[in-house]
Coordinates of C-alpha atoms (C1' of nucleotides) in Angstrom, one line a residue:
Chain B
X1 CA 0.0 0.0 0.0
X2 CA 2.7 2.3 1.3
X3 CA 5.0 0.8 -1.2
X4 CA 5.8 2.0 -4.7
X5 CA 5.6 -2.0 -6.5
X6 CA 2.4 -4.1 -7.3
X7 CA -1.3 -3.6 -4.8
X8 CA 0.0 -6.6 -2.3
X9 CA 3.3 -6.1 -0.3
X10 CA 3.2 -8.5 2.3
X11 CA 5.7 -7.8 5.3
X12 CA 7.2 -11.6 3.9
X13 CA 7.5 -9.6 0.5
X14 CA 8.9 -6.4 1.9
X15 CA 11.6 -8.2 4.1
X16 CA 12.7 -10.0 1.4
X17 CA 13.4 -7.0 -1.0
X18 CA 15.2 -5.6 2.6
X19 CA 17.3 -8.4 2.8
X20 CA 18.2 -8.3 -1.2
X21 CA 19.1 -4.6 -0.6
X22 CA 21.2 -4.8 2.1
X23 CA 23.4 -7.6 0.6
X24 CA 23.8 -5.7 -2.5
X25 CA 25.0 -2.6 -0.7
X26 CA 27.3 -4.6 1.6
X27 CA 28.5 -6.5 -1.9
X28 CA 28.9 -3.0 -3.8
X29 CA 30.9 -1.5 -1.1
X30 CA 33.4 -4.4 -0.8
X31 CA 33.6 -4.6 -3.9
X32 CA 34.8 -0.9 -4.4
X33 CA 37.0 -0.8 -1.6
X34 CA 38.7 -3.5 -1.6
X35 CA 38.0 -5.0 -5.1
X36 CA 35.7 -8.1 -6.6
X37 CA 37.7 -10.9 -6.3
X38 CA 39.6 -10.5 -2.5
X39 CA 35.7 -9.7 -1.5
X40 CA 34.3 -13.3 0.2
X41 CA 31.1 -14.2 0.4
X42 CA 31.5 -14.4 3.6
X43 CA 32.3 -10.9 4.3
X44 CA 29.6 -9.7 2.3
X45 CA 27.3 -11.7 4.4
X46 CA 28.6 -10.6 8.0
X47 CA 27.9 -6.9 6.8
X48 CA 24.6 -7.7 5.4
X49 CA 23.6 -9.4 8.3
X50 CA 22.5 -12.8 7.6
X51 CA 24.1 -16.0 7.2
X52 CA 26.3 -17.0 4.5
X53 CA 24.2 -19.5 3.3
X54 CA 21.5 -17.5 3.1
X55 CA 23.4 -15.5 0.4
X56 CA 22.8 -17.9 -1.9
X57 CA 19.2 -17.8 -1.2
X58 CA 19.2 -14.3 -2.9
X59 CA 21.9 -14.4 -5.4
X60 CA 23.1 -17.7 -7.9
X61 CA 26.5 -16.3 -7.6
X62 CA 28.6 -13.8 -6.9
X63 CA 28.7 -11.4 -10.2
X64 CA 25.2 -11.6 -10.0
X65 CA 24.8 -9.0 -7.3
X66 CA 26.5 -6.6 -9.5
X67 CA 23.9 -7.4 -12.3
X68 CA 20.8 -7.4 -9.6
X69 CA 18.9 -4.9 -11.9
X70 CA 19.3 -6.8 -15.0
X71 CA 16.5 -8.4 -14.4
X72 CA 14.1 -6.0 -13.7
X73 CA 15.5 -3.8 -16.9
X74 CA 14.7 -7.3 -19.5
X75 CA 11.5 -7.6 -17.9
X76 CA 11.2 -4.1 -18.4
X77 CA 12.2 -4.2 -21.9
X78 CA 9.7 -7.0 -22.7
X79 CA 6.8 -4.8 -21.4
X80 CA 7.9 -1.5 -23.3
X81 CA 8.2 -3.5 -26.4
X82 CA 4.9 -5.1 -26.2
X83 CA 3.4 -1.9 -25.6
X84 CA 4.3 0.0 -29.0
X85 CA 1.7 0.3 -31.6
X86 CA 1.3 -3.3 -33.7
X87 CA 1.3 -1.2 -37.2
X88 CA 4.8 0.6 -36.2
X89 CA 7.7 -0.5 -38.2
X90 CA 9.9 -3.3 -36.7
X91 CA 13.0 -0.8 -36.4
X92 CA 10.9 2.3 -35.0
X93 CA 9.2 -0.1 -32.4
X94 CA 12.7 -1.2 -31.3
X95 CA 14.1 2.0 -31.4
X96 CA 11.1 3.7 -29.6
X97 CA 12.1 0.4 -26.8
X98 CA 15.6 1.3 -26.2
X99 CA 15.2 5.1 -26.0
X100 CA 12.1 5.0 -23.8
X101 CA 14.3 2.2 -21.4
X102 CA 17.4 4.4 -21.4
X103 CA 15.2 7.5 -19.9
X104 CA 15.4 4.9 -16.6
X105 CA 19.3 4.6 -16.9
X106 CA 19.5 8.2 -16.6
X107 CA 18.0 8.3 -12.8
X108 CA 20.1 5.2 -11.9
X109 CA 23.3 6.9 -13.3
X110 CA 25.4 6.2 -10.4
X111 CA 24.4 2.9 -9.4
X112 CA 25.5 2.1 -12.5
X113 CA 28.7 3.9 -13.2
X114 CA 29.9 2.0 -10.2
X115 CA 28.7 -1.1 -11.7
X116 CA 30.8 -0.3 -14.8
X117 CA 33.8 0.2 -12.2
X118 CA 33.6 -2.9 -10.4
X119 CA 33.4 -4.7 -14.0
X120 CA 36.3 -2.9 -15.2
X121 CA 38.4 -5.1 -12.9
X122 CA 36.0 -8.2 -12.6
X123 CA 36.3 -10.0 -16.1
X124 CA 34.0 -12.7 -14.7
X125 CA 31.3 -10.0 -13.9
X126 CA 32.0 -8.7 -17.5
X127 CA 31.1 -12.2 -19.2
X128 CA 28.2 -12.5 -16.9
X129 CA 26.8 -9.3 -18.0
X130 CA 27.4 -9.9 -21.9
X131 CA 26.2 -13.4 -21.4
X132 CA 22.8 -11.6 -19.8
X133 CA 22.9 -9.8 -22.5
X134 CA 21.7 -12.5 -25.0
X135 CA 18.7 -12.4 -23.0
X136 CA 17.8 -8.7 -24.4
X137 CA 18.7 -10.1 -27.5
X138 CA 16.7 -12.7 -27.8
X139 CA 13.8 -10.3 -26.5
X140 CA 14.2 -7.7 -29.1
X141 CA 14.9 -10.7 -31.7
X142 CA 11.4 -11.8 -31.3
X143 CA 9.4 -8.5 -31.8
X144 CA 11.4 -7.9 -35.0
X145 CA 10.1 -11.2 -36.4
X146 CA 7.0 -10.7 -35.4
X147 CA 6.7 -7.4 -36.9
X148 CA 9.0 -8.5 -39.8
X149 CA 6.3 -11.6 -40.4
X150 CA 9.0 -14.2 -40.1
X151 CA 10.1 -17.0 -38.3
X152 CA 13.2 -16.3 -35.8
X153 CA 14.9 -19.7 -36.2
X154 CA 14.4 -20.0 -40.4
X155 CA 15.4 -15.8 -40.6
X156 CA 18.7 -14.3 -39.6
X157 CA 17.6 -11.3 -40.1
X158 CA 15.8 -10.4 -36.1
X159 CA 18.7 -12.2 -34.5
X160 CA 20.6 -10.1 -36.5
X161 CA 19.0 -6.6 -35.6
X162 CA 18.9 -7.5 -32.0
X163 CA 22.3 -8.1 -31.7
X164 CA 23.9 -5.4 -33.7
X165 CA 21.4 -2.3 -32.1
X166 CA 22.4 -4.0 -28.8
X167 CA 26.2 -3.9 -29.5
X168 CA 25.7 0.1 -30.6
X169 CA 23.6 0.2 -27.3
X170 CA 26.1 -1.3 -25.3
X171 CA 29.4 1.1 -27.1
X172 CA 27.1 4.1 -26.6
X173 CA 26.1 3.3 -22.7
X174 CA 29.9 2.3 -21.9
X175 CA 31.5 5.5 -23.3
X176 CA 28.4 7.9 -21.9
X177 CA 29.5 6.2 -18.3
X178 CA 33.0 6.6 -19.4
X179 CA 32.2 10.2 -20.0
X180 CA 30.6 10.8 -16.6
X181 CA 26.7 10.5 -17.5
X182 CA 26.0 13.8 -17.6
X183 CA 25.4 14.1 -21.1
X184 CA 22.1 13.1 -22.6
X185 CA 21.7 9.1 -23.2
X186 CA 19.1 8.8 -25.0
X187 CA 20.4 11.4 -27.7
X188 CA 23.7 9.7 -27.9
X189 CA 21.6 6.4 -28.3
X190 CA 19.2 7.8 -31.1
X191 CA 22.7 9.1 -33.0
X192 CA 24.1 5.3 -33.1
X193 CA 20.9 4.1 -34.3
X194 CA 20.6 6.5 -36.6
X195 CA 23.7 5.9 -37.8
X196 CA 22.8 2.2 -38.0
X197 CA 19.5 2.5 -39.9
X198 CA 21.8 5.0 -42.8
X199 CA 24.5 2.4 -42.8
X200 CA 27.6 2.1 -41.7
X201 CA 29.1 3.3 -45.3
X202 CA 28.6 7.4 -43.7
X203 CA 30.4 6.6 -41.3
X204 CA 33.4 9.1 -42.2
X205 CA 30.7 11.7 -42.7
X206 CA 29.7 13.2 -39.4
X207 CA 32.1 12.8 -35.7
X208 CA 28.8 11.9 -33.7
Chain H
X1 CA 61.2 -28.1 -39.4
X2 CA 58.4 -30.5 -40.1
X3 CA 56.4 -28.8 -38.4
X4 CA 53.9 -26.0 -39.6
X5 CA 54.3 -23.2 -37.8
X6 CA 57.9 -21.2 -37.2
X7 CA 60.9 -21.9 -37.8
X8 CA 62.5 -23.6 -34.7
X9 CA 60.4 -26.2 -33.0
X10 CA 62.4 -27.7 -30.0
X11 CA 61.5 -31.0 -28.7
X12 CA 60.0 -29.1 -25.4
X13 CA 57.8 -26.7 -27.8
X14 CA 56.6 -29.6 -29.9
X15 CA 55.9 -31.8 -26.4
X16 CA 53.9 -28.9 -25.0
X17 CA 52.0 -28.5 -27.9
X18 CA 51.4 -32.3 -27.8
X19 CA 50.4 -32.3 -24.5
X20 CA 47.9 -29.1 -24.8
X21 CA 46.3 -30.9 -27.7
X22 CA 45.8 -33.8 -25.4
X23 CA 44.0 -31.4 -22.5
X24 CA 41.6 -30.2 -25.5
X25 CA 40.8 -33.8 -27.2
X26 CA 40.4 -35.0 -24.1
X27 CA 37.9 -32.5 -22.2
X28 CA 35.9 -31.9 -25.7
X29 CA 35.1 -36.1 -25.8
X30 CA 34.2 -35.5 -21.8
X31 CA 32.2 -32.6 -22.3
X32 CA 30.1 -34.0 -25.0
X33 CA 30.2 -37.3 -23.3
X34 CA 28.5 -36.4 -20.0
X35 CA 28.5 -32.6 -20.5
X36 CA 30.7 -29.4 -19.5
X37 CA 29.5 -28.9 -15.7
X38 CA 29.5 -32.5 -14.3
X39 CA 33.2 -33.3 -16.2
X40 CA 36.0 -32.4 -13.5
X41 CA 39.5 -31.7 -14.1
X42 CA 40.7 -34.7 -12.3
X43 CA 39.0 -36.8 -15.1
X44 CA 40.4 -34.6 -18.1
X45 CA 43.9 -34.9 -16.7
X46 CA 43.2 -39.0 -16.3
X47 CA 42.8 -38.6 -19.7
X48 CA 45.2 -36.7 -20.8
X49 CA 47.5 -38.5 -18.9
X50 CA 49.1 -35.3 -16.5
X51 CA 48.3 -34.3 -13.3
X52 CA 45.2 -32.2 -12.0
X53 CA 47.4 -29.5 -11.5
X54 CA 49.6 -29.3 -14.9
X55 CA 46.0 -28.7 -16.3
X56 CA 46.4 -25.3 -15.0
X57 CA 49.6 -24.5 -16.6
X58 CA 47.7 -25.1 -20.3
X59 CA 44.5 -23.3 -19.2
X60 CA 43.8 -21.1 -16.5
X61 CA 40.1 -22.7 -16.4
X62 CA 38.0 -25.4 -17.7
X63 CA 35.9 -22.9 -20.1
X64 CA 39.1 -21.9 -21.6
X65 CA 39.3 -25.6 -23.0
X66 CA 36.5 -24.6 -25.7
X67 CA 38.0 -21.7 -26.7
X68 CA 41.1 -23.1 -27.1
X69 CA 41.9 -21.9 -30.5
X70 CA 40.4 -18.2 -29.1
X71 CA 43.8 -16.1 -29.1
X72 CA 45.5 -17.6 -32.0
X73 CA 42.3 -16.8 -34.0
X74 CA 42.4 -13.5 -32.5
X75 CA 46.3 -13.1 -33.6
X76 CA 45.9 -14.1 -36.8
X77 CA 43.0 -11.4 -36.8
X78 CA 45.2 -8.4 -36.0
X79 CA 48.1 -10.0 -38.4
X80 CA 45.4 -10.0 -42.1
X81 CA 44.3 -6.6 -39.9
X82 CA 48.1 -4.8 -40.0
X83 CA 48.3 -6.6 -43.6
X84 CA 45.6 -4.5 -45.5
X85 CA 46.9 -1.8 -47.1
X86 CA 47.1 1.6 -45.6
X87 CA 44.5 3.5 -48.2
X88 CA 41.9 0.6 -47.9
X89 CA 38.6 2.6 -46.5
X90 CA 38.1 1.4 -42.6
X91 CA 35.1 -0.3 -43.2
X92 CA 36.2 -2.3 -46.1
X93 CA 39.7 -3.0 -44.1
X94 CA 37.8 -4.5 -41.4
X95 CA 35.6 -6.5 -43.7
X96 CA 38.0 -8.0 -46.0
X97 CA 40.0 -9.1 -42.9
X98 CA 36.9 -10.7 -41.2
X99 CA 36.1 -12.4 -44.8
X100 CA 39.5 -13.5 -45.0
X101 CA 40.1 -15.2 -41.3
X102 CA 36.3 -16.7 -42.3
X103 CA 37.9 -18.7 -44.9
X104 CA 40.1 -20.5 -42.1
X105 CA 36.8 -21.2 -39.9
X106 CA 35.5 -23.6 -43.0
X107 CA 38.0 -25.9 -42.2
X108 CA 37.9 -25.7 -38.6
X109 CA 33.8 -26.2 -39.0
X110 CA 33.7 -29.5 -36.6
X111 CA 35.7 -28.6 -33.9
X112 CA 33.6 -25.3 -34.1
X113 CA 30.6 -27.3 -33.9
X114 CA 31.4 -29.2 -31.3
X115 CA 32.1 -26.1 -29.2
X116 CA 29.1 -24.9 -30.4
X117 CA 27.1 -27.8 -29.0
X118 CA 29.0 -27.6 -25.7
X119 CA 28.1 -23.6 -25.3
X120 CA 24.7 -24.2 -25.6
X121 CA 24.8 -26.1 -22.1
X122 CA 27.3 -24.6 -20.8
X123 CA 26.4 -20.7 -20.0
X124 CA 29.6 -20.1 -18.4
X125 CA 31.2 -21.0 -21.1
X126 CA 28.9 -18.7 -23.7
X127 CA 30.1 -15.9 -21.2
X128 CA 33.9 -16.5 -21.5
X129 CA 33.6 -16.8 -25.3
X130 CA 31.8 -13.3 -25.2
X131 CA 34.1 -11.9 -22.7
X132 CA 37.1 -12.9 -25.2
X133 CA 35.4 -11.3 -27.8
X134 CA 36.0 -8.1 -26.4
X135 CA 39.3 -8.2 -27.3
X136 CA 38.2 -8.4 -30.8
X137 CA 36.4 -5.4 -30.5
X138 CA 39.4 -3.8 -29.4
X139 CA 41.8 -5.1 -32.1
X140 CA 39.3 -4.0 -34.5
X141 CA 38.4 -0.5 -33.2
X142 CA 42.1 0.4 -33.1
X143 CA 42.2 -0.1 -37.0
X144 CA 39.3 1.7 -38.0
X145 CA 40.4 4.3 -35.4
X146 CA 43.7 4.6 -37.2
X147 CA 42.1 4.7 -40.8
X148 CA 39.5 7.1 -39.7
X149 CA 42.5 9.6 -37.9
X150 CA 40.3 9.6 -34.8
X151 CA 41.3 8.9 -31.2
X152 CA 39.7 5.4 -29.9
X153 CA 39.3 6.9 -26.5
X154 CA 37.5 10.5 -27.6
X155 CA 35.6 9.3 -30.5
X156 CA 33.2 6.2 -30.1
X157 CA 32.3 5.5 -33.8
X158 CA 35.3 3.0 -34.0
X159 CA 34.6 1.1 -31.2
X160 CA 30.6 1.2 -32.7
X161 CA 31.9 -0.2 -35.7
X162 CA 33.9 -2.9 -34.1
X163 CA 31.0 -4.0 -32.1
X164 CA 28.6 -3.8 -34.7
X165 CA 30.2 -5.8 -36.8
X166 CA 31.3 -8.4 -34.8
X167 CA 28.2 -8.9 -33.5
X168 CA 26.9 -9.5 -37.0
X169 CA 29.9 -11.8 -37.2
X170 CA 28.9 -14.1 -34.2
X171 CA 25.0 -13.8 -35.1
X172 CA 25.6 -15.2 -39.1
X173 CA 28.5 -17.9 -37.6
X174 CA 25.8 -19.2 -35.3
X175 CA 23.3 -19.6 -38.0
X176 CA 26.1 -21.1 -40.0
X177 CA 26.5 -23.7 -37.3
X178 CA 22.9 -24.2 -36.5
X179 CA 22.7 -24.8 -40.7
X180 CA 25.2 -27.6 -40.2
X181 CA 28.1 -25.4 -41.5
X182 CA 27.8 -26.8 -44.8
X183 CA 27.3 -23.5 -47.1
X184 CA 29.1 -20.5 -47.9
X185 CA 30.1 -18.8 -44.5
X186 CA 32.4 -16.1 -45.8
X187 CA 29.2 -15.2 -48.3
X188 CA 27.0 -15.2 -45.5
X189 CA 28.9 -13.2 -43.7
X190 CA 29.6 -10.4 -46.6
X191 CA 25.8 -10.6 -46.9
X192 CA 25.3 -9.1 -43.3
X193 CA 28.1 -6.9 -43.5
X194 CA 26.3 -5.4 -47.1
X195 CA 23.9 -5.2 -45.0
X196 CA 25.4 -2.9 -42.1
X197 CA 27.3 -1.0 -44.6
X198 CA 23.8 -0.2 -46.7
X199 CA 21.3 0.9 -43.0
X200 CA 19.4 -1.8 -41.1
X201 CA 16.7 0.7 -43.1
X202 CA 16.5 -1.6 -45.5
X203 CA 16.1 -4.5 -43.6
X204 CA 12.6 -5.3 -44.7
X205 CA 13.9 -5.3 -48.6
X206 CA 15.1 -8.8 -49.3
X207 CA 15.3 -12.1 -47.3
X208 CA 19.2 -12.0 -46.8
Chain Y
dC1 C1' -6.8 -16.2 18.0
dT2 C1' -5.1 -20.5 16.9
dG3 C1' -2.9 -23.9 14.4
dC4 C1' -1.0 -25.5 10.3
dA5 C1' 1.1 -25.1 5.7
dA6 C1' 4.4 -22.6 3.1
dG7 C1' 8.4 -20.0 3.0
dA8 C1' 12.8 -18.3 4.9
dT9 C1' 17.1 -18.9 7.6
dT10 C1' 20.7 -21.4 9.1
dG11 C1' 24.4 -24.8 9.9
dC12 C1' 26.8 -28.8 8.3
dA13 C1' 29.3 -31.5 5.4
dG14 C1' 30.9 -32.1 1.1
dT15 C1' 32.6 -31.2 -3.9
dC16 C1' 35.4 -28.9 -6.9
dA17 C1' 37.9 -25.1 -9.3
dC18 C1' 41.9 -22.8 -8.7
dT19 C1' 46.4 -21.1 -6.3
dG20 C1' 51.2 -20.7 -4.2
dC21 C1' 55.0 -23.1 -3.0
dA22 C1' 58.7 -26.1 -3.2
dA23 C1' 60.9 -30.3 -4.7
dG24 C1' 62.1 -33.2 -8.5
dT25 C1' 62.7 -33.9 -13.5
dT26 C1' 63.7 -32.7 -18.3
dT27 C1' 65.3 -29.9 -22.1
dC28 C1' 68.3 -26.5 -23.7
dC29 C1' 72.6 -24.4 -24.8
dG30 C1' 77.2 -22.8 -24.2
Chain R
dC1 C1' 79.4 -32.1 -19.7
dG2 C1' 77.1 -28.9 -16.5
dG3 C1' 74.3 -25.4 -15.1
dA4 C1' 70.2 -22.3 -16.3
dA5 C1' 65.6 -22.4 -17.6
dA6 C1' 61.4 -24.6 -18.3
dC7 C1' 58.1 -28.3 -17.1
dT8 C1' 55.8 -31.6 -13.9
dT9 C1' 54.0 -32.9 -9.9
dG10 C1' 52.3 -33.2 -5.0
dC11 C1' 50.7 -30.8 -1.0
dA12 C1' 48.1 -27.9 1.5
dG13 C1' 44.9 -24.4 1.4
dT14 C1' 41.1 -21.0 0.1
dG15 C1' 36.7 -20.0 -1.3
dA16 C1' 32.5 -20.5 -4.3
dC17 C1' 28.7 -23.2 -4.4
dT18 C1' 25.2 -27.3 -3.3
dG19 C1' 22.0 -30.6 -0.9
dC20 C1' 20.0 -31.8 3.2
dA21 C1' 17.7 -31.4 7.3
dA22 C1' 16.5 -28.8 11.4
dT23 C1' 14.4 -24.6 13.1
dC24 C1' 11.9 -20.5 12.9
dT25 C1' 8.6 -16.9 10.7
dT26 C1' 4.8 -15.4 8.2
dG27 C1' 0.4 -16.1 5.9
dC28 C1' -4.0 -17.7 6.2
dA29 C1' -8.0 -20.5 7.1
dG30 C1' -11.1 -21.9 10.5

DNA sequence: CTGCAAGATTGCAGTCACTGCAAGTTTCCG
DNA sequence: CGGAAACTTGCAGTGACTGCAATCTTGCAG
C-alpha cells in the first residue's frame, strides 16, 4: 500500500526486497573498496547481516549482485516493447524500446557507473553481464520477427537486428559512463541508431 | 622443421604442444560425453594422462578448453588486420579481414561445432567466449580508429563499428553452425556486413 | 486467536575449481 | 658435460557453491 511496486506487499515480500538490498550494498561496497575478487562471500554476508548460506538464497553467484537490476531492466524491456503500436515499423518499435528504457538509466546513473567500475576489474562480472545480454537479445529478436512476419529460427535477419542495435547500445552506454553520465543518453543512443538504420558506409561523414 | 608453424620447433615446444592438444581432445570427448558442468579436471587430466594441477599451466580454467583456439584466431586477426593496405577505407579494411580469417573457420567447422554444441549447455562457457570477444572489439576498433584519424578513446564510432560488426559476425557464424556449417560462410557473412554497410533501413527489402 | 502449511534462515558436510609453493625432473645451450 | 631455464607434480589451502535437514517466521484458514 505504502510501497511504490504491485497492490500486495506483504511484510514476507517487503523483508525479502530488505534483505536483497542490504546484501547488494554490503557487496557494492566491498567490492569498491577492496575489489571483486579479494571480496568473500563471507564478508559480504557478515555486513549484510544474515548468514552466509542465506546468500545464496538471494543471489546464484557472486557477479550476479552486481547485475541485480538486469533483471528488472529485461522484464522491463519486454513490457515496453509489447506496448508499441502493432502497425509501427519493426526498427521504430525497437528504437522507440531502447530510448524510452534508457530515460530509466539516466536516474540510476550512479548505481550504475559503479557497476561499470567494479566490472572494469572483474572480467568474470564482465562475461556475466554480456552473457545476460543474450537475453535482451533474444527479447528484441522476437518482436522484430514478429513485426517482420517471419520465423526467428528459419530468418537471420531479427537475431541479427537484436544483436547489432544492442552492440551500438552497449558502445554508446559504456563510453556515456565513461564520460561521466552527464550528457544526454538517450540522444547519444538515437545518434548510433541513426547511424545504423543510414548504414555504416557514412560513417566518415559526421564525428557523432 | 616439419612442423607447420615457425621456424625452430624444440622437442619441449613440440611436447607442450602435444600435451595441450591432449587437455583439449580429451575434455571436448568429456564434455560432449556427460556434458561441461559435471566433467571435472581430475578426469580430463586421467585422460590426458598429466596431473590435475599441470591442467592449470595449459589453461587457466576449464571454459578456456573450448575456446582453445580463441587467441590464435584472434592473432591471426590483428596479423590479415596490419596486412591490408594503408589507403583501404576502414570499413572495407575490417571486412575483407573478417572475410578472409572466415575462410580459415571452413575448415575448422567440426571442432567449431562441437564447441558450439557444448556452449549451448554450458552458460559459463557462452560468457567467456563473449568476454574474449572483447578483445576483438578492441583489435578491430584500433584499426578503424587509425584509418579514420580519430582517437579510440575521444571518438566512439570505431569502437561502434567494431562492435557492430562483430556482432553481426557471431549472429551469421551461429546460424552457419545451427545450418550444419555446410554452405558459404564467408558469403553469409559479406551478406550481413552489405547489410550494415547499406542501414538496417532496409532491412525489410530482401530475405538476406 | 489458533494452528497448520508454506516459505525463509541457518548450519553442516561435502565437492570442486583454482592457487602458491617447493621439490624433483627434463630440455636447452654454451 | 654442466648449469640455467622450463616443465611436472604433489601438497596444502582458500573460497565458491550445493544438498540436506532442522528450526523459525509469516500467511492464512477456520
Amino acid at each position: 500500500m505504502d510501497d511504490a511496486q504491485a497492490g500486495t506487499t506483504g511484510l514476507r515480500e517487503r523483508k525479502r526486497a530488505q534483505t536483497r538490498r542490504a546484501i547488494v550494498d554490503a557487496a557494492l561496497a566491498r567490492f569498491t573498496e577492496q575489489g571483486f575478487s579479494p571480496t568473500t562471500v563471507e564478508q559480504i554476508a557478515a555486513d549484510a547481516g544474515i548468514a552466509p548460506r542465506t546468500f545464496f538464497h538471494y543471489f546464484p553467484s557472486k557477479e550476479d549482485v552486481v547485475l541485480a537490476d538486469h533483471d528488472g531492466r529485461l522484464a522491463r524491456l519486454r513490457e515496453v516493447l509489447a506496448r508499441r503500436p502493432a502497425d509501427e515499423a519493426p526498427l521504430a518499435a525497437v528504437r522507440a524500446a531502447l530510448l524510452e528504457v534508457a530515460d530509466d538509466y539516466l536516474e540510476e546513473r550512479d548505481r550504475l557507473l559503479v557497476a561499470a567500475r567494479i566490472m572494469a576489474g572483474a572480467p568474470t562480472v564482465l562475461a556475466r553481464s554480456l552473457e545476460r545480454q543474450t537475453h535482451w537479445e533474444e527479447a528484441i529478436a522476437e518482436v522484430v520477427a514478429v513485426r517482420l512476419g517471419v520465423d526467428v529460427v528459419r530468418d537471420v535477419r531479427p537475431r541479427l537486428v537484436a544483436a547489432v542495435t544492442l552492440a551500438a547500445m552497449r558502445v554508446t552506454q559504456r563510453a556515456w559512463l565513461a564520460a561521466g553520465g552527464t550528457d544526454d543518453l538517450p540522444e547519444r543512443m538515437a545518434d548510433a541508431l541513426d547511424l545504423l538504420e543510414r548504414g555504416l558506409g557514412s560513417i566518415a561523414d559526421q564525428p557523432v
